[in-house]
Short mmCIF file of C-alpha atoms and ligand atoms in Angstrom, two decimals:
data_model
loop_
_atom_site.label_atom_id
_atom_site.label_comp_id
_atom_site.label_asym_id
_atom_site.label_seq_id
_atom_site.Cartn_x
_atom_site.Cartn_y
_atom_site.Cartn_z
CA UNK A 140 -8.13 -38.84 -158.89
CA UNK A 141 -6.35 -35.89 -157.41
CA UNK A 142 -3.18 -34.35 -157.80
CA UNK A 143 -0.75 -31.90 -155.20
CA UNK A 144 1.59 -30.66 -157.54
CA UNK A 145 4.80 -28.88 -156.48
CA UNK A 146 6.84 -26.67 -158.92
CA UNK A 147 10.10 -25.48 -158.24
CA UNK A 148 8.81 -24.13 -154.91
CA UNK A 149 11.30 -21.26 -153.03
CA UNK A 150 9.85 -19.96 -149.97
CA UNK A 151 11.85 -17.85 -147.17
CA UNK A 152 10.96 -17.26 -142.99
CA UNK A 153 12.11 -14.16 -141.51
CA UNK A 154 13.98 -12.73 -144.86
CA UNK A 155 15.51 -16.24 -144.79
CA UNK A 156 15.63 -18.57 -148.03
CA UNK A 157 14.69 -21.76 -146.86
CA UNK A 158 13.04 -24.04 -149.09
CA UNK A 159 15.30 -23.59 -152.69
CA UNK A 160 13.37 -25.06 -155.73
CA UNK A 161 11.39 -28.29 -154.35
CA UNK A 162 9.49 -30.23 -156.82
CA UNK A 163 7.55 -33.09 -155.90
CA UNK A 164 4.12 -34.50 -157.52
CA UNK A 165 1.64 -36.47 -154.83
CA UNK A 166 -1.73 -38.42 -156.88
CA UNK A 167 -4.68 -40.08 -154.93
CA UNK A 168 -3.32 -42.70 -153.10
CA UNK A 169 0.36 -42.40 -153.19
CA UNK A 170 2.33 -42.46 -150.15
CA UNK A 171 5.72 -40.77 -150.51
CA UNK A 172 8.10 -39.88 -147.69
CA UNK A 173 10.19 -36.65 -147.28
CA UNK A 174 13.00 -37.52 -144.81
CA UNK A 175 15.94 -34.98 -143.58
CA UNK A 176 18.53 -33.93 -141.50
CA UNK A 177 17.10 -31.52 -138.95
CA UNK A 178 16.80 -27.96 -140.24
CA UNK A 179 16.61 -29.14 -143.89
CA UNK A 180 13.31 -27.58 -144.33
CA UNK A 181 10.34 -30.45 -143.75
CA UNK A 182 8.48 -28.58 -141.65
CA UNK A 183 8.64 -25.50 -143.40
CA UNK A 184 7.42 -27.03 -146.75
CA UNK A 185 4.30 -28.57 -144.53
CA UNK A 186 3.40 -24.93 -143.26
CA UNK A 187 3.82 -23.34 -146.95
CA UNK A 188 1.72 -25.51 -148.36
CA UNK A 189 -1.09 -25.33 -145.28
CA UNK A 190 -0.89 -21.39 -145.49
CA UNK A 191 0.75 -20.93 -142.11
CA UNK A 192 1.74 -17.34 -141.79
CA UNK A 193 5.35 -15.75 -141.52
CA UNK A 194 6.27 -17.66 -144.60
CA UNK A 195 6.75 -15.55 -147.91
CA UNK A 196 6.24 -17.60 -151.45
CA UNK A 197 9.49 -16.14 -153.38
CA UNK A 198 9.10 -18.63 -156.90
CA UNK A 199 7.32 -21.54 -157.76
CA UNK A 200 3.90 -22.97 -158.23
CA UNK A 201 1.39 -25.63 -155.93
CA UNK A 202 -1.72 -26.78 -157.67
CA UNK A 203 -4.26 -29.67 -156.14
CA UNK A 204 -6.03 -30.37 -159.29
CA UNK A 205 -5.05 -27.42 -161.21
CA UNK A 206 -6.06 -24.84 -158.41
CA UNK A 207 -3.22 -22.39 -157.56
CA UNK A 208 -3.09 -23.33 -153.72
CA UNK A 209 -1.69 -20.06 -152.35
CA UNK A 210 -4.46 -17.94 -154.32
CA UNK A 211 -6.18 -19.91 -151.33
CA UNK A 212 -6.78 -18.47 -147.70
CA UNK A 213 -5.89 -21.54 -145.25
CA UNK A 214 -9.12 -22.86 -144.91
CA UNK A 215 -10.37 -22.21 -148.61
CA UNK A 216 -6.99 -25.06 -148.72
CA UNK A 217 -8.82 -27.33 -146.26
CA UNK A 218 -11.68 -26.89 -147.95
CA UNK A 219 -10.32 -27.90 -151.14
CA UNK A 220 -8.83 -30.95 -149.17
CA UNK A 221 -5.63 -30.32 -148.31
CA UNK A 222 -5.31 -31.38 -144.67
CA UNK A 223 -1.98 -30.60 -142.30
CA UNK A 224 -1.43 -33.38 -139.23
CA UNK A 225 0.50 -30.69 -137.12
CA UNK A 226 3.22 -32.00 -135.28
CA UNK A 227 2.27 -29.92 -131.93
CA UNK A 228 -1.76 -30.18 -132.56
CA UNK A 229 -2.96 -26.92 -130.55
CA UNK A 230 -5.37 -27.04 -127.48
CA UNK A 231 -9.12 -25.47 -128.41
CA UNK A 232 -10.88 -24.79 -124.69
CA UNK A 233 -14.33 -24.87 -124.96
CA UNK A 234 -14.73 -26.43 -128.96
CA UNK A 235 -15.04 -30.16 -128.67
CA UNK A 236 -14.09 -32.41 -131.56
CA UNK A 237 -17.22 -33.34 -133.06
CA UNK A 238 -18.28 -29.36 -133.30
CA UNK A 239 -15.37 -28.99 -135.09
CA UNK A 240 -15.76 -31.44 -137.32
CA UNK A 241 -19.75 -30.55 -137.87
CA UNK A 242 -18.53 -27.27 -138.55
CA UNK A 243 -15.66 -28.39 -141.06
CA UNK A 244 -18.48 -30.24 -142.78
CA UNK A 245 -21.06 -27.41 -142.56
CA UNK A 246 -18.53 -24.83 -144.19
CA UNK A 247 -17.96 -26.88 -146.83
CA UNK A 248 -21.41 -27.20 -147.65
CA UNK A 249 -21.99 -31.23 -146.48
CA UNK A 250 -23.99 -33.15 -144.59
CA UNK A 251 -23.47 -32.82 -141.09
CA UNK A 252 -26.04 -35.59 -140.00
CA UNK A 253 -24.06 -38.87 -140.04
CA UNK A 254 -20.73 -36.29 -138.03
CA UNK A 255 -21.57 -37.53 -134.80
CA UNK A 256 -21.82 -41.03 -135.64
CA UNK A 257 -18.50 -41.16 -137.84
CA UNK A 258 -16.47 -39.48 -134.92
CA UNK A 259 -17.76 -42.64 -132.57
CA UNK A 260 -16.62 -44.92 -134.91
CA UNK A 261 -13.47 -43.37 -135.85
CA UNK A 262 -12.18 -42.74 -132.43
CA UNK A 263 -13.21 -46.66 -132.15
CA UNK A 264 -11.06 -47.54 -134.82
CA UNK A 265 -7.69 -45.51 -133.72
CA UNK A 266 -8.58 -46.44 -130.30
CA UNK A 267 -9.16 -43.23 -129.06
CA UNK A 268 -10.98 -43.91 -125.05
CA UNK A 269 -14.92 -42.24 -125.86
CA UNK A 270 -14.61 -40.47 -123.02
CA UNK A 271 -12.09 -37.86 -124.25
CA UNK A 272 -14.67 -37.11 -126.95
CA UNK A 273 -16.46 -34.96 -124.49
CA UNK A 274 -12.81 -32.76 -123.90
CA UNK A 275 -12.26 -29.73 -125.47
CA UNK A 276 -10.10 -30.36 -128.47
CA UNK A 277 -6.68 -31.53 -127.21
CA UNK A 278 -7.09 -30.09 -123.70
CA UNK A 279 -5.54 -32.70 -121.34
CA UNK A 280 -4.77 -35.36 -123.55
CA UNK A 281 -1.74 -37.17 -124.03
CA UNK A 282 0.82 -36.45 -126.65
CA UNK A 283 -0.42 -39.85 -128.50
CA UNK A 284 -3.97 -39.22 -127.41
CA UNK A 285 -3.96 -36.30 -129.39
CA UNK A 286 -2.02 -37.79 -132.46
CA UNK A 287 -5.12 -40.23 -132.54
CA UNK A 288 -7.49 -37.13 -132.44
CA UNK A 289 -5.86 -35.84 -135.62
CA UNK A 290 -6.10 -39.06 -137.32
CA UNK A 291 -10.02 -39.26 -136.09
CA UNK A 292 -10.15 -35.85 -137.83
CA UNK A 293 -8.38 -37.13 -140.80
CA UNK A 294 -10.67 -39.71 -141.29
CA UNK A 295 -13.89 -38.04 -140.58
CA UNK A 296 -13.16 -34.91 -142.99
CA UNK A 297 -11.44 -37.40 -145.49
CA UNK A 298 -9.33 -34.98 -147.47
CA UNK A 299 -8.03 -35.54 -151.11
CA UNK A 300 -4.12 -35.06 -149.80
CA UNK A 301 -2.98 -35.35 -146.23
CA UNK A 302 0.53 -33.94 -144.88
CA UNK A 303 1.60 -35.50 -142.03
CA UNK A 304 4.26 -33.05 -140.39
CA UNK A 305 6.25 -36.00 -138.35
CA UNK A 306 2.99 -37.46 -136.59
CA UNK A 307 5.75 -39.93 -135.00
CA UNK A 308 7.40 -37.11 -132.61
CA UNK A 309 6.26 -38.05 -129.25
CA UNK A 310 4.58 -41.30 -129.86
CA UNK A 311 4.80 -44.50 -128.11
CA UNK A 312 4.75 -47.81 -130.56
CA UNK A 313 1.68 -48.78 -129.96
CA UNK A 314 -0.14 -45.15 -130.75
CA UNK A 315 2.48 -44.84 -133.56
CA UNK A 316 1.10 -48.25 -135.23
CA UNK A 317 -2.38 -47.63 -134.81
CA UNK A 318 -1.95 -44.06 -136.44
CA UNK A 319 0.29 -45.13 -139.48
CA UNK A 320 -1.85 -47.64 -140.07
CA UNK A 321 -5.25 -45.57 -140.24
CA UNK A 322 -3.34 -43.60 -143.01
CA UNK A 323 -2.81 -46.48 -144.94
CA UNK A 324 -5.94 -47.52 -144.63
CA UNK A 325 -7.16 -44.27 -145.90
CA UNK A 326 -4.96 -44.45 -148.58
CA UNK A 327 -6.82 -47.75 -149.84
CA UNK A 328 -10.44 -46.72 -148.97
CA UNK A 329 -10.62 -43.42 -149.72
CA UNK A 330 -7.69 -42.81 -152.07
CA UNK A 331 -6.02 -40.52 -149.90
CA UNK A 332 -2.90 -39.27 -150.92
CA UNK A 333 -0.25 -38.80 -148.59
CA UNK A 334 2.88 -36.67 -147.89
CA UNK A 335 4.54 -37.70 -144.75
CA UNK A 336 7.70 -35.59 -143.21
CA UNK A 337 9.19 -38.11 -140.89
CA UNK A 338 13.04 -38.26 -139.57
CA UNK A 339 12.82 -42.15 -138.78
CA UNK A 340 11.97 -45.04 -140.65
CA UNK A 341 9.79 -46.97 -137.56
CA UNK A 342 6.56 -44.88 -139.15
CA UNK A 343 7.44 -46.19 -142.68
CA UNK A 344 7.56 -49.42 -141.67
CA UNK A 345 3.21 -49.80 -141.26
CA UNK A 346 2.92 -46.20 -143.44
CA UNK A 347 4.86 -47.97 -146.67
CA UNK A 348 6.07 -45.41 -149.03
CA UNK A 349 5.42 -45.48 -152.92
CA UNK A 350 8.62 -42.85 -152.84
CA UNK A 351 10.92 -41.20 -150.52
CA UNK A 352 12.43 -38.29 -151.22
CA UNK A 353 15.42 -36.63 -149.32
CA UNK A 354 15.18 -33.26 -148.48
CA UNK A 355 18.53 -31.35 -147.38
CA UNK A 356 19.21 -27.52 -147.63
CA UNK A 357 15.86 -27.16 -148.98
CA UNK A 358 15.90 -29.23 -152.18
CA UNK A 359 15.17 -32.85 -152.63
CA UNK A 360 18.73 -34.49 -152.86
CA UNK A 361 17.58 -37.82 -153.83
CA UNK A 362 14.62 -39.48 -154.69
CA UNK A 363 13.39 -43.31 -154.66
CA UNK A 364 11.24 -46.18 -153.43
CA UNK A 365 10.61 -47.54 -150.24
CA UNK A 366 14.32 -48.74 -150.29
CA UNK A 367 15.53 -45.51 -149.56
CA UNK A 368 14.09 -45.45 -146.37
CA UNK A 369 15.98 -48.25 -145.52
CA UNK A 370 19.36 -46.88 -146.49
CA UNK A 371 19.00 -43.77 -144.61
CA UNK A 372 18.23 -45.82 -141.46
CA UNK A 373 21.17 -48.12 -141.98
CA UNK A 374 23.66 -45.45 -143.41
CA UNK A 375 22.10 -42.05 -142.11
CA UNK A 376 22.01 -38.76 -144.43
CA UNK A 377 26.10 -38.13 -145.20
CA UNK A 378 25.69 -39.72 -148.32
CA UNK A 379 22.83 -37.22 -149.72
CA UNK A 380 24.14 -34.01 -148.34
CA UNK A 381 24.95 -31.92 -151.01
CA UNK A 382 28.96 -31.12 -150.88
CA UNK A 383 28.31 -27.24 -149.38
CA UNK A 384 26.40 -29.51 -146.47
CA UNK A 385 28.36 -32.36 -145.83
P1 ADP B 683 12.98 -29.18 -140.33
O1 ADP B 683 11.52 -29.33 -140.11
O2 ADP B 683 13.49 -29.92 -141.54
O3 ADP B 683 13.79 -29.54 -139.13
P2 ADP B 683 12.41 -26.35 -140.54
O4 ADP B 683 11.60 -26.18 -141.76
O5 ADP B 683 11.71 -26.32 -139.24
O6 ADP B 683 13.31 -27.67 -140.67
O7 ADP B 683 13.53 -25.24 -140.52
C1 ADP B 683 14.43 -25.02 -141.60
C2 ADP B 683 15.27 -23.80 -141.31
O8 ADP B 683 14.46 -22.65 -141.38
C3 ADP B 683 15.89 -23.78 -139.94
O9 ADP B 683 17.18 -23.23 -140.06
C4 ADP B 683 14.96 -22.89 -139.14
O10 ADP B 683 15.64 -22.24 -138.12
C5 ADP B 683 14.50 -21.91 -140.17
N1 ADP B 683 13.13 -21.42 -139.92
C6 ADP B 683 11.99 -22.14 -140.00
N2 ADP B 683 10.91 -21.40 -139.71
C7 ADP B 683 11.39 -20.19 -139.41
C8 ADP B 683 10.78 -18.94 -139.02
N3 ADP B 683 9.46 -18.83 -138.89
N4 ADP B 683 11.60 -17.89 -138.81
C9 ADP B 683 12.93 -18.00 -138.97
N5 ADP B 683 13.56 -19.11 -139.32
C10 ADP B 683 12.81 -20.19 -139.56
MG1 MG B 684 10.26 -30.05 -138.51
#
């Protein structure tokens, strides 16, 4: 069992307070959504919490099972399994997929031996064409082609938490099912917990959350169930803007 644990997190880009005091608590095998107007702060809470620079910490605390997370270097985070589903995943000419993901495994200190086979039968599973295996990391493919590559990478590495930075931007239906889906498979089989930044409810609909959370002007506005997905689809965000906002 493994805990993310936000406290009362203020963090500002470019002198900039963005994120004002969000507290949200994500166990081993919980989905829960954050949803938001544009500009509320989504992404920015992703890259905190993945160590992405240009971001400065100004209060508040992150633990994943009692660690402080930002006494962490980004991939001392990975490591610790934390993983970050970027919403743009970058191009890496010349590192294919499976040496990343031997190398992931290596620096951790696993076993690399059963890599190989676990990528084939991954990008089986998310439907990913074999062929692109032999690519360089993202080079060439298609906006969903590479969504699927970051869910092959998600399920090969199998982190403790995943944040999913709106892996629906850009996808068609059919990539956006087969990707929500692995996640909650993952959430079942290997307990992952999940954090999923999404504007639209169509992901939420295979990805089920166990909350959703609204996040406006950098603090959660409301929390709830799955429900609350499905009032900010029918009614959009008015409702939870805080008065200053609205
Ligand atoms: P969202 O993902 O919810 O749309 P973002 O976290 O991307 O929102 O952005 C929240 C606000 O912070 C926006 O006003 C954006 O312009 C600003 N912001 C985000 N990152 C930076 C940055 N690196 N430098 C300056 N401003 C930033
Ligand atoms: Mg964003």
């Amino acid at each position: 069992m493994s805990v993310l644990e936000i406290r009362g997190l203020r963090a500002a880009a470019a002198g900039v307070e963005i994120l004002r005091g969000v507290d949200l608590t994500i166990a081993s095998g919980e989905v829960h959504a954050v949803m938001g107007p544009n500009g509320s702060g989504k992404s920015t809470l992703s890259h905190v919490l993945a160590g992405k620079p240009g971001y400065t910490v100004l209060g508040g605390t992150v633990t994943l099972d009692g660690v402080d997370v930002f006494a962490l270097p980004a991939w001392k985070r990975a490591q610790a399994g934390l993983f970050l589903a970027m919403q743009y995943p970058i191009e890496v000419p010349g590192v294919s997929v499976e040496s990343l993901l031997v190398e992931a495994r290596r620096a951790a200190g696993g076993d690399v031996e059963g890599v190989a086979a676990a990528v084939v039968a991954e990008a089986a599973r998310i439907g990913l064409d074999p062929v692109l295996l032999e690519r360089s990391l993202n080079v060439d493919l298609s906006g969903g082609e590479k969504k699927r590559n970051e869910m092959l990478q998600l399920a090969v590495l199998a982190p403790k938490i995943a944040i999913l930075d709106e892996i629906d931007s850009g996808l068609d239906i059919d990539a956006l099912r087969a990707v929500a889906r692995r996640v909650q498979e993952a959430t079942v089989e290997s307990s992952l917990g999940v954090l999923a930044i999404t504007h639209y409810n169509r992901l939420l609909e295979e990805l089920r959350p166990d909350h959703t959370h609204i996040l406006a002007k950098g603090l959660i506005v409301a929390s709830g169930g799955p429900e609350l997905a499905d009032q900010v689809e029918a009614e959009g965000y008015a409702a939870f803007l805080p008065a200053e906002a609205a």
